[in-house]
Coordinates of C-alpha atoms in Angstrom, one line a residue:
X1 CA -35.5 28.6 5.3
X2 CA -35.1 28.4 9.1
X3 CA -35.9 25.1 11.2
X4 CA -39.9 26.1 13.1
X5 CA -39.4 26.8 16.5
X6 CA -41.8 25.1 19.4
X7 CA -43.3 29.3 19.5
X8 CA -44.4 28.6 16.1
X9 CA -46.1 25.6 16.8
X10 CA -50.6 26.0 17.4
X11 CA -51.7 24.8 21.2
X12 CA -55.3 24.7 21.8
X13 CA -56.7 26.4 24.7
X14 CA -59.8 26.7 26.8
X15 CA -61.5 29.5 27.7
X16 CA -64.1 31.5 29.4
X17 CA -65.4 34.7 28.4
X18 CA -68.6 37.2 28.2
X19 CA -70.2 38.1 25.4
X20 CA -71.4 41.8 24.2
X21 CA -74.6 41.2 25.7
X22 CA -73.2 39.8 29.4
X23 CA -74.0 36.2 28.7
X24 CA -71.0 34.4 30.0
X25 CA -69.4 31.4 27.3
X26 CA -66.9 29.3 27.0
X27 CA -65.2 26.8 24.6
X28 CA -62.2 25.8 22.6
X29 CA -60.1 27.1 20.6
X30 CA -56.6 26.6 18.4
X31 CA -53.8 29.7 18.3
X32 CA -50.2 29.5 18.4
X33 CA -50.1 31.9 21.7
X34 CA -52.9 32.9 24.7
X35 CA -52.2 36.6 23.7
X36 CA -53.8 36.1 19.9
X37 CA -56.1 33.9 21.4
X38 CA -57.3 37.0 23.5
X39 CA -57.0 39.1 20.8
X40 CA -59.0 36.6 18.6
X41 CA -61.8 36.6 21.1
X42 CA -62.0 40.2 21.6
X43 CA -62.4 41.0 17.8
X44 CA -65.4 38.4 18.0
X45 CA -67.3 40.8 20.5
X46 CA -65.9 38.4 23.7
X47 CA -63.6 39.5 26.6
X48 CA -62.0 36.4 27.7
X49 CA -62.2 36.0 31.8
X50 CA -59.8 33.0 31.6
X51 CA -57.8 31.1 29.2
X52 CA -55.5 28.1 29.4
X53 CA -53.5 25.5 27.5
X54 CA -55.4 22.4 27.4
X55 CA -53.5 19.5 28.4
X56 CA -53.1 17.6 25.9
X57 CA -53.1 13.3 26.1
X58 CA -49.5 13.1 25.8
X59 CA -46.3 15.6 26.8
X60 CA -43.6 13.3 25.1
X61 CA -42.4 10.0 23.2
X62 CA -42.5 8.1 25.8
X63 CA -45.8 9.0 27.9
X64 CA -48.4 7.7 25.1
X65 CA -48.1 4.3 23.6
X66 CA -44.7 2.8 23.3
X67 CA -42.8 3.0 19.8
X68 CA -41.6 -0.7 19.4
X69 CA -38.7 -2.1 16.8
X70 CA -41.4 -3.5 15.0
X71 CA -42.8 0.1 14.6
X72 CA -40.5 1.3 13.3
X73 CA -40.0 -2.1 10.7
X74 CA -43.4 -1.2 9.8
X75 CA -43.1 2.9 9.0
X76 CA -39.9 1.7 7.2
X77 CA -41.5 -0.7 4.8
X78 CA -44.7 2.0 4.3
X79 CA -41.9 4.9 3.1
X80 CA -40.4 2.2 0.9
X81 CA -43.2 1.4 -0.8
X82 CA -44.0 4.9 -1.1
X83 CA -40.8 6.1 -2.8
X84 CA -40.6 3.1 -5.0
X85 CA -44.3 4.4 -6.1
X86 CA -43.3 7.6 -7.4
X87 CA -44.6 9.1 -3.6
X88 CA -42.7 12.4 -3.0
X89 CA -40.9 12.3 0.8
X90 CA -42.6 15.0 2.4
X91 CA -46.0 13.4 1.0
X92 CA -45.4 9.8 2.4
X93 CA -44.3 11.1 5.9
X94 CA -47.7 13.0 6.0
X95 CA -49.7 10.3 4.7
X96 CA -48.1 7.5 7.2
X97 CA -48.4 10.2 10.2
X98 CA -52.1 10.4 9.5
X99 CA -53.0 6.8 9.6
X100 CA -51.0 5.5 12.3
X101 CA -53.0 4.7 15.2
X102 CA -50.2 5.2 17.7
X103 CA -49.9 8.6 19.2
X104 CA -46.1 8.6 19.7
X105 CA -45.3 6.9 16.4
X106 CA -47.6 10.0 15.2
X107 CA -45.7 12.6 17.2
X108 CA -42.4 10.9 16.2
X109 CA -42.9 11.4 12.4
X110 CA -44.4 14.4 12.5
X111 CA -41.2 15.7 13.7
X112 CA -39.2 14.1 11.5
X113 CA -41.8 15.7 8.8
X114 CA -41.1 19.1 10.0
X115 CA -37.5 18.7 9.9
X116 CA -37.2 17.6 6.3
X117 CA -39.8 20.6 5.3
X118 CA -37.3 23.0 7.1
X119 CA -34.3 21.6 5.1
X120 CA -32.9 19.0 6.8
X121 CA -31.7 16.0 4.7
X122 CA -33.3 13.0 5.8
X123 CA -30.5 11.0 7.6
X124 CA -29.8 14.5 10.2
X125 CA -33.7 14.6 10.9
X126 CA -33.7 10.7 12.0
X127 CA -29.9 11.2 13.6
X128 CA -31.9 13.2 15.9
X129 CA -33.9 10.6 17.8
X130 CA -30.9 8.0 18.5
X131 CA -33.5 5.6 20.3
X132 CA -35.4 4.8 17.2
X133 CA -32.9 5.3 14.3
X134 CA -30.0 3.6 15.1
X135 CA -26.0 5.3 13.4
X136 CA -26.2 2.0 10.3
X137 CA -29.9 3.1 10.1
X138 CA -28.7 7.0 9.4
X139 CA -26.1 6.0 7.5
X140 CA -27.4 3.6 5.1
X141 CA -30.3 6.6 4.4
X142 CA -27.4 8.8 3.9
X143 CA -26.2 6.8 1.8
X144 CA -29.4 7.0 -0.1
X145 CA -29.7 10.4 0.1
X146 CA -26.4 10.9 -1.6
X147 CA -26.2 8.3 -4.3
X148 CA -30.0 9.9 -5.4
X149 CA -31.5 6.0 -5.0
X150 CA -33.3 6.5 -1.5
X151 CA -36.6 4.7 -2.7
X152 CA -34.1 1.5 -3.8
X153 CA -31.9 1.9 0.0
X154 CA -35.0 2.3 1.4
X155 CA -36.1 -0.7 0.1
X156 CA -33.0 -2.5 1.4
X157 CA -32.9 -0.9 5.0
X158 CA -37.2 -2.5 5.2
X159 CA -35.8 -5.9 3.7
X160 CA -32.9 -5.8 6.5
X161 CA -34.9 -4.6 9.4
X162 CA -38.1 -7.3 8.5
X163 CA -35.3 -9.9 8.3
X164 CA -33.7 -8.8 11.7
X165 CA -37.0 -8.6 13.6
X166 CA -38.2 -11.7 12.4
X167 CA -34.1 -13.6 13.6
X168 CA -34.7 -11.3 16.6
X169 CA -38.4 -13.6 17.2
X170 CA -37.4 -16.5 16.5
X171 CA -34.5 -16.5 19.4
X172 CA -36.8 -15.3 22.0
X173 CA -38.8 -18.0 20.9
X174 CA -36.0 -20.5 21.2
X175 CA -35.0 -19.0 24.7
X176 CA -38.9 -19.0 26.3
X177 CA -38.7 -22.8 26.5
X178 CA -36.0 -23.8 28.7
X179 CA -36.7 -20.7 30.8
X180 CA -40.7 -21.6 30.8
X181 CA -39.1 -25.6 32.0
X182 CA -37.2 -23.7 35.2
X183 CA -40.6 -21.8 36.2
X184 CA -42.9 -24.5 35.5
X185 CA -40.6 -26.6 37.4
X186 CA -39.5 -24.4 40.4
X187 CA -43.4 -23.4 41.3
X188 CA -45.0 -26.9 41.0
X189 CA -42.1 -28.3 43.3
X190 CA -42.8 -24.9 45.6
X191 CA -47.0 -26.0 46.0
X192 CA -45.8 -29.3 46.7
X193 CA -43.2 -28.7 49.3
X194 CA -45.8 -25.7 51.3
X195 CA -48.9 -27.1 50.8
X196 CA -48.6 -31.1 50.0
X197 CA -45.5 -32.1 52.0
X198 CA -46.7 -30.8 55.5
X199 CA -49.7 -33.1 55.3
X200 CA -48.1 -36.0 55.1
X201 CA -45.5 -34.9 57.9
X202 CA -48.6 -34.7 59.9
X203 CA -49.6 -38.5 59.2
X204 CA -45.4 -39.5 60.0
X205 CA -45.6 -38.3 63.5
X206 CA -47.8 -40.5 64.7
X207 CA -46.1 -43.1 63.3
X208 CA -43.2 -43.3 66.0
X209 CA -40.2 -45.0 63.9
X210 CA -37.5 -43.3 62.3
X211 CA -37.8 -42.2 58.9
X212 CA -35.7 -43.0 55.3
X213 CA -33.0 -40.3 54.9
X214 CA -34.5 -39.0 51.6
X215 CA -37.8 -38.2 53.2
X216 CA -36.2 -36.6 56.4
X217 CA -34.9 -34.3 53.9
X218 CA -37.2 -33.4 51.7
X219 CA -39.5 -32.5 54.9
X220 CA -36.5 -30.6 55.6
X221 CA -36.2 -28.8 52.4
X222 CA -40.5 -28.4 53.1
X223 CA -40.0 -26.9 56.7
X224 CA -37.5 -24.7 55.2
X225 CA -39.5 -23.2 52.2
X226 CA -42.7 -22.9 54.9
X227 CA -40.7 -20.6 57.4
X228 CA -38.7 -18.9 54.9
X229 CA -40.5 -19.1 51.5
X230 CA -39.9 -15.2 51.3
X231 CA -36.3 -15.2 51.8
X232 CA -36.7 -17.4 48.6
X233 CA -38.9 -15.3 46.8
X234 CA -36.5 -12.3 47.7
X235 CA -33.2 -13.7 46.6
X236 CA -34.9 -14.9 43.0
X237 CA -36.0 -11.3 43.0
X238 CA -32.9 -9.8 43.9
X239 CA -31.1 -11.5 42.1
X240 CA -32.9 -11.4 38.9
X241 CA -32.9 -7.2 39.5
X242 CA -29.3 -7.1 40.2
X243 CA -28.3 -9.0 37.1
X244 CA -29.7 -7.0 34.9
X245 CA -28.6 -3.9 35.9
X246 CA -25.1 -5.8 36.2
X247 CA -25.6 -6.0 32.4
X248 CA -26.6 -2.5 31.7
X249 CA -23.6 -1.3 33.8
X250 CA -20.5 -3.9 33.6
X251 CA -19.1 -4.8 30.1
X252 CA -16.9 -7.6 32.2
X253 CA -20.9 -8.9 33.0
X254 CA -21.9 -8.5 29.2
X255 CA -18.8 -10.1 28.3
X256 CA -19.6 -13.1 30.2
X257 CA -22.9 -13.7 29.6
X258 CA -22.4 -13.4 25.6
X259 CA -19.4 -16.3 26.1
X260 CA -21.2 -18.5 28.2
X261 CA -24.5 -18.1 26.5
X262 CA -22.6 -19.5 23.0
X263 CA -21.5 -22.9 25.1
X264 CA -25.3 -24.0 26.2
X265 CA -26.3 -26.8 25.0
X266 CA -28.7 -26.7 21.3
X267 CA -29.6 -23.1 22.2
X268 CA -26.0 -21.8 22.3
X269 CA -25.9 -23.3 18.3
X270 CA -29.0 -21.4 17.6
X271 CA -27.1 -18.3 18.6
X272 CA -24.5 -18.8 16.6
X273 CA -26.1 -19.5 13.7
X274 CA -28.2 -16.3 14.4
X275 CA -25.1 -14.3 14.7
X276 CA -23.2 -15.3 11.4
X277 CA -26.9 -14.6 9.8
X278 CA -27.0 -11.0 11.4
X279 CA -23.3 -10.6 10.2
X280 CA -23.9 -11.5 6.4
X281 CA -27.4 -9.3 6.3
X282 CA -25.7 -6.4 7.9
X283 CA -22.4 -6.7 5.6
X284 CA -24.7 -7.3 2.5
X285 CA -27.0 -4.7 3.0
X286 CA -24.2 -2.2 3.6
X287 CA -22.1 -3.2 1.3
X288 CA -24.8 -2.9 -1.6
X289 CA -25.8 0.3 -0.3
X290 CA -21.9 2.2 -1.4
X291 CA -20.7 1.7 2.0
X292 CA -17.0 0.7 2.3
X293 CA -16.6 -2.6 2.9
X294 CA -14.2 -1.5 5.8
X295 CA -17.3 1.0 7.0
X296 CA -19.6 -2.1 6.3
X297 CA -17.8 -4.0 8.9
X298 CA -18.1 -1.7 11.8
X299 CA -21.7 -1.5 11.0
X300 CA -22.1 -5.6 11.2
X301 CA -20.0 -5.9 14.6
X302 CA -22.2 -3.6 16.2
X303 CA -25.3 -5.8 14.5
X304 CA -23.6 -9.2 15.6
X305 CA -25.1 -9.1 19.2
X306 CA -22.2 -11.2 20.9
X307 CA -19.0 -10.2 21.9
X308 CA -17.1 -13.2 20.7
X309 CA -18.5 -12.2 17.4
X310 CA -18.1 -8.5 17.5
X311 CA -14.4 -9.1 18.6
X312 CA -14.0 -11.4 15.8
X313 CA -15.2 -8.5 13.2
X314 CA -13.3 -6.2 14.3
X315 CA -10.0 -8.1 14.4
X316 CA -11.1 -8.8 10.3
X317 CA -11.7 -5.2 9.9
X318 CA -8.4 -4.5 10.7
X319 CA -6.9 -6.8 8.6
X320 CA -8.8 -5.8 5.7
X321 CA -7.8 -2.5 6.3
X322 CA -4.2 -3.8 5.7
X323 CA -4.7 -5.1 2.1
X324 CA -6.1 -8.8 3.2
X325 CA -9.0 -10.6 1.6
X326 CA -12.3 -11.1 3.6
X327 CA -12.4 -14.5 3.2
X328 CA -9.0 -15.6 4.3
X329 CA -9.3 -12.8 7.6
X330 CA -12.8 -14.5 8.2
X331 CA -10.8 -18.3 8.0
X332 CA -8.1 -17.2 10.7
X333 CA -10.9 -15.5 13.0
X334 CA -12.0 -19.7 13.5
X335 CA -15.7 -18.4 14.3
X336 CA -16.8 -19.0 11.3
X337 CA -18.2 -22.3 9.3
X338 CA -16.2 -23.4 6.2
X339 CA -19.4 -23.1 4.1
X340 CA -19.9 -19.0 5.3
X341 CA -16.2 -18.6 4.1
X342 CA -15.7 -20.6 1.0
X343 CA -19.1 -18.6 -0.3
X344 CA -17.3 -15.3 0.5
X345 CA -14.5 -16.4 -1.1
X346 CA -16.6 -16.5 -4.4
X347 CA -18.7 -13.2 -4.1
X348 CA -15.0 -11.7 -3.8
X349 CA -13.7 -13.3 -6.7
X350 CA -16.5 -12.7 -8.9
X351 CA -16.7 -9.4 -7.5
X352 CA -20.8 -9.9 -5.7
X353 CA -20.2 -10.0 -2.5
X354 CA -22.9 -8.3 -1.5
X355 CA -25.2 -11.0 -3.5
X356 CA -22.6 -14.1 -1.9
X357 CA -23.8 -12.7 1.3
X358 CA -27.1 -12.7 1.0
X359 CA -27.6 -15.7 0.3
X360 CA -25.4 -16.7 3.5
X361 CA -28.0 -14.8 5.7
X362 CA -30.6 -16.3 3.9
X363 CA -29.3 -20.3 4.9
X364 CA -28.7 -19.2 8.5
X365 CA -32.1 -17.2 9.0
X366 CA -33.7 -20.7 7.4
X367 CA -31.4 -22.9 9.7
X368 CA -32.5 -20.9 12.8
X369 CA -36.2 -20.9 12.1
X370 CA -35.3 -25.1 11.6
X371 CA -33.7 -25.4 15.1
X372 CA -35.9 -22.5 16.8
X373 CA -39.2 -25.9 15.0
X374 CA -36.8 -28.7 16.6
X375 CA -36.2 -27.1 20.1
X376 CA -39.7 -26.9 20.2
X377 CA -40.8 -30.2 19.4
X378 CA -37.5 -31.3 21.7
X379 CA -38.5 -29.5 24.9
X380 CA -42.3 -30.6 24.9
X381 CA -41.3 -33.9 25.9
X382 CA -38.2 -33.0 28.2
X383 CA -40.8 -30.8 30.5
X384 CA -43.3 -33.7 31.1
X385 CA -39.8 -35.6 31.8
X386 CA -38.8 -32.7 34.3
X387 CA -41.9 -32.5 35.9
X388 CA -42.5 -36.1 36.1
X389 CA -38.8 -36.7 38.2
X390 CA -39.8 -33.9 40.4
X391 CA -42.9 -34.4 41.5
X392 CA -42.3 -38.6 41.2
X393 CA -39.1 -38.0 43.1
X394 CA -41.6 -36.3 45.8
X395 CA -44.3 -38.6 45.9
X396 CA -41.3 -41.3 46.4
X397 CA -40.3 -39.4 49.6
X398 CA -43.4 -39.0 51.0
X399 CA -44.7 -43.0 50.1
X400 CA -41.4 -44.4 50.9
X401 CA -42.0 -44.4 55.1
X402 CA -45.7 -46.0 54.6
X403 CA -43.7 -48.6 52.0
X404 CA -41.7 -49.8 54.8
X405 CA -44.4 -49.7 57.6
X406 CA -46.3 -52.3 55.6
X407 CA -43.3 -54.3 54.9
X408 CA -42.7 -54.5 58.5
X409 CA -46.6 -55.4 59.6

């Protein structure tokens, strides 16, 4: 059976035509070319004046409504569900293309659909859209597929990718805060220095003596931010823009920012923890899917999300590879906890590693959403404390001149 070509696909057109009896119409209508549209007309007693493709709400993926990671969580848990139901394949990729609201999601499937009704096994029709379906997402399917327990790695794959959108949450979570503390901080101090500051440099000129250092300079700083508040606003910018793309582009950048990251101070923990969780979910998911455990450890560097880490796996995949136990490559790697290893150490001895390891994900996804609670209740109080030295330290520079003036009358 040969895979359907765009030619085959149906396009709906508008048209204009005139009846037998000269009255002119128009309308809508659905045919797989404008020639058998014509022709369709014509047999219907109409000669068509004009005919065109009607354009339709969206040409692509990407020009309707985004398709998110937690799209994609979601479609995966509905075709789980579905196959662990008794639901044939073919049936519960119709049925999910039907009810999803999202146009792209829709569009997305429904290629997918076609590819698996043309032949295709499963894993080659999502190995086609790279942005969505990640290689340990194809592969664990594949897996599936081949073993003849899809609905059951199905299952697995919707258990790993809730678990890894909800770690994925919770450290955005943790990193909003100190960021939201910089902004908060940086544009109250801003409306003070243009708009609060200059008033009282109004009210020090007529007083005719010479000012304390500290308030000399934050009128300074003010002055400053009032001639050349752009510049300011340009450089954050700029630099903001050119980081990013320095991150895309420079793995030396990447590098970086993953090492110093890990050394901040509480949130650098949190990543940590969050990395040793998406290393024992990736490795157990794998691993209880028929992947080789040397496979299974490519797979979970690419999942650990740091470079430190993803070094690290890769320097115990290669010493697996040479006839060494995971536990003891894991203890000389010194990246991870004694508890991580020692429970490795069992699931290899009583041969459930894959169990051992879930387990290990399951303590550091519960210790993350812990510290994700305590930075929160931590950082409430630090940004009163920040704001408070800022705009204290301010109102301090600014009070300070008519301090001394009344000490000297």
């Amino acid at each position: 059976m040969q895979k359907k070509t765009t030619t085959d696909s149906v396009d709906i057109f508008q048209w204009t035509g005139i009846s037998a009896r000269g009255k002119k119409l128009e309308g809508e209508m659905s045919a797989q070319s404008i020639a058998l549209l014509k022709a369709q007309l014509r047999k219907q007693g109409i000669t068509p004046l004009k005919v065109k493709r009607k354009q339709k709400p969206f040409l692509s993926l990407g020009t309707a409504e985004k398709i998110t990671a937690k799209d994609i969580c979601v479609v995966t848990r509905q075709i789980a569900t579905m196959l662990t139901a008794g639901v044939p394949l073919i049936q519960s990729l119709d049925m999910i293309e039907s009810g999803t609201k999202n146009k792209s999601l829709a569009k997305l499937i429904e290629k997918v659909s076609s590819d698996v009704k043309a032949g295709q096994p499963l894993a080659a029709a999502l190995k086609q859209h790279p942005r969505y379906f990640d290689d340990l997402y194809c592969d664990l399917i594949h897996s599936g597929e081949q073993s003849g327990a899809l609905d059951r790695i199905y299952d697995r794959v919707a258990l790993y990718k809730e678990k890894a959108e909800a770690l994925k949450s919770k450290i955005k979570k943790a990193l909003f805060y100190p960021i939201a503390v910089m902004v908060v901080a940086l544009i109250v101090t801003s409306i003070l220095l243009v708009f609060v500051v200059p008033q009282f440099q109004d009210i020090f000129n007529g007083f005719g003596a010479e000012l304390p250092a500290f308030t000399l300079m934050v009128i300074a700083i003010s002055e400053f931010m009032q001639e050349y508040w752009w510049l300011g606003l340009l450089a954050i910018v700029g630099f903001i823009f050119a980081y990013k793309e320095a991150l895309i582009k420079s793995k030396a950048v990447r590098n970086f920012n993953d090492r110093m990251i890990l050394r901040l101070p509480i949130v650098g923990d949190i990543l940590k923890k969050a990395a040793v969780a998406r290393y024992a979910r990736t490795l157990s998911t794998t691993f209880a899917a028929g992947v080789p455990l040397v496979d299974a450890l490519d797979s979970a560097a690419g999942a650990s999300g740091n470079v430190i880490y993803r070094d690290a796996i890769i320097e115990i995949k290669a010493e697996v590879s040479s006839g060494n136990q995971m536990n003891w490559a894991m203890r000389n790697s010194k990246i991870f906890p004694d508890m991580v290893v020692q429970m490795v150490s069992i699931g290899e001895e009583s041969g459930s590693l894959d169990n051992m390891l879930a387990k290990v994900a399951s303590i550091y996804e519960q210790e993350v959403d812990d510290a994700v609670d305590g930075l929160s209740s931590l950082l409430e109080p630090l940004i009163m404390a920040v704001l408070g030295v800022i705009v204290g330290g301010l109102i301090v520079a600014m009070y300070l001149p008519i301090f001394q003036l009344g000490s000297v009358v």
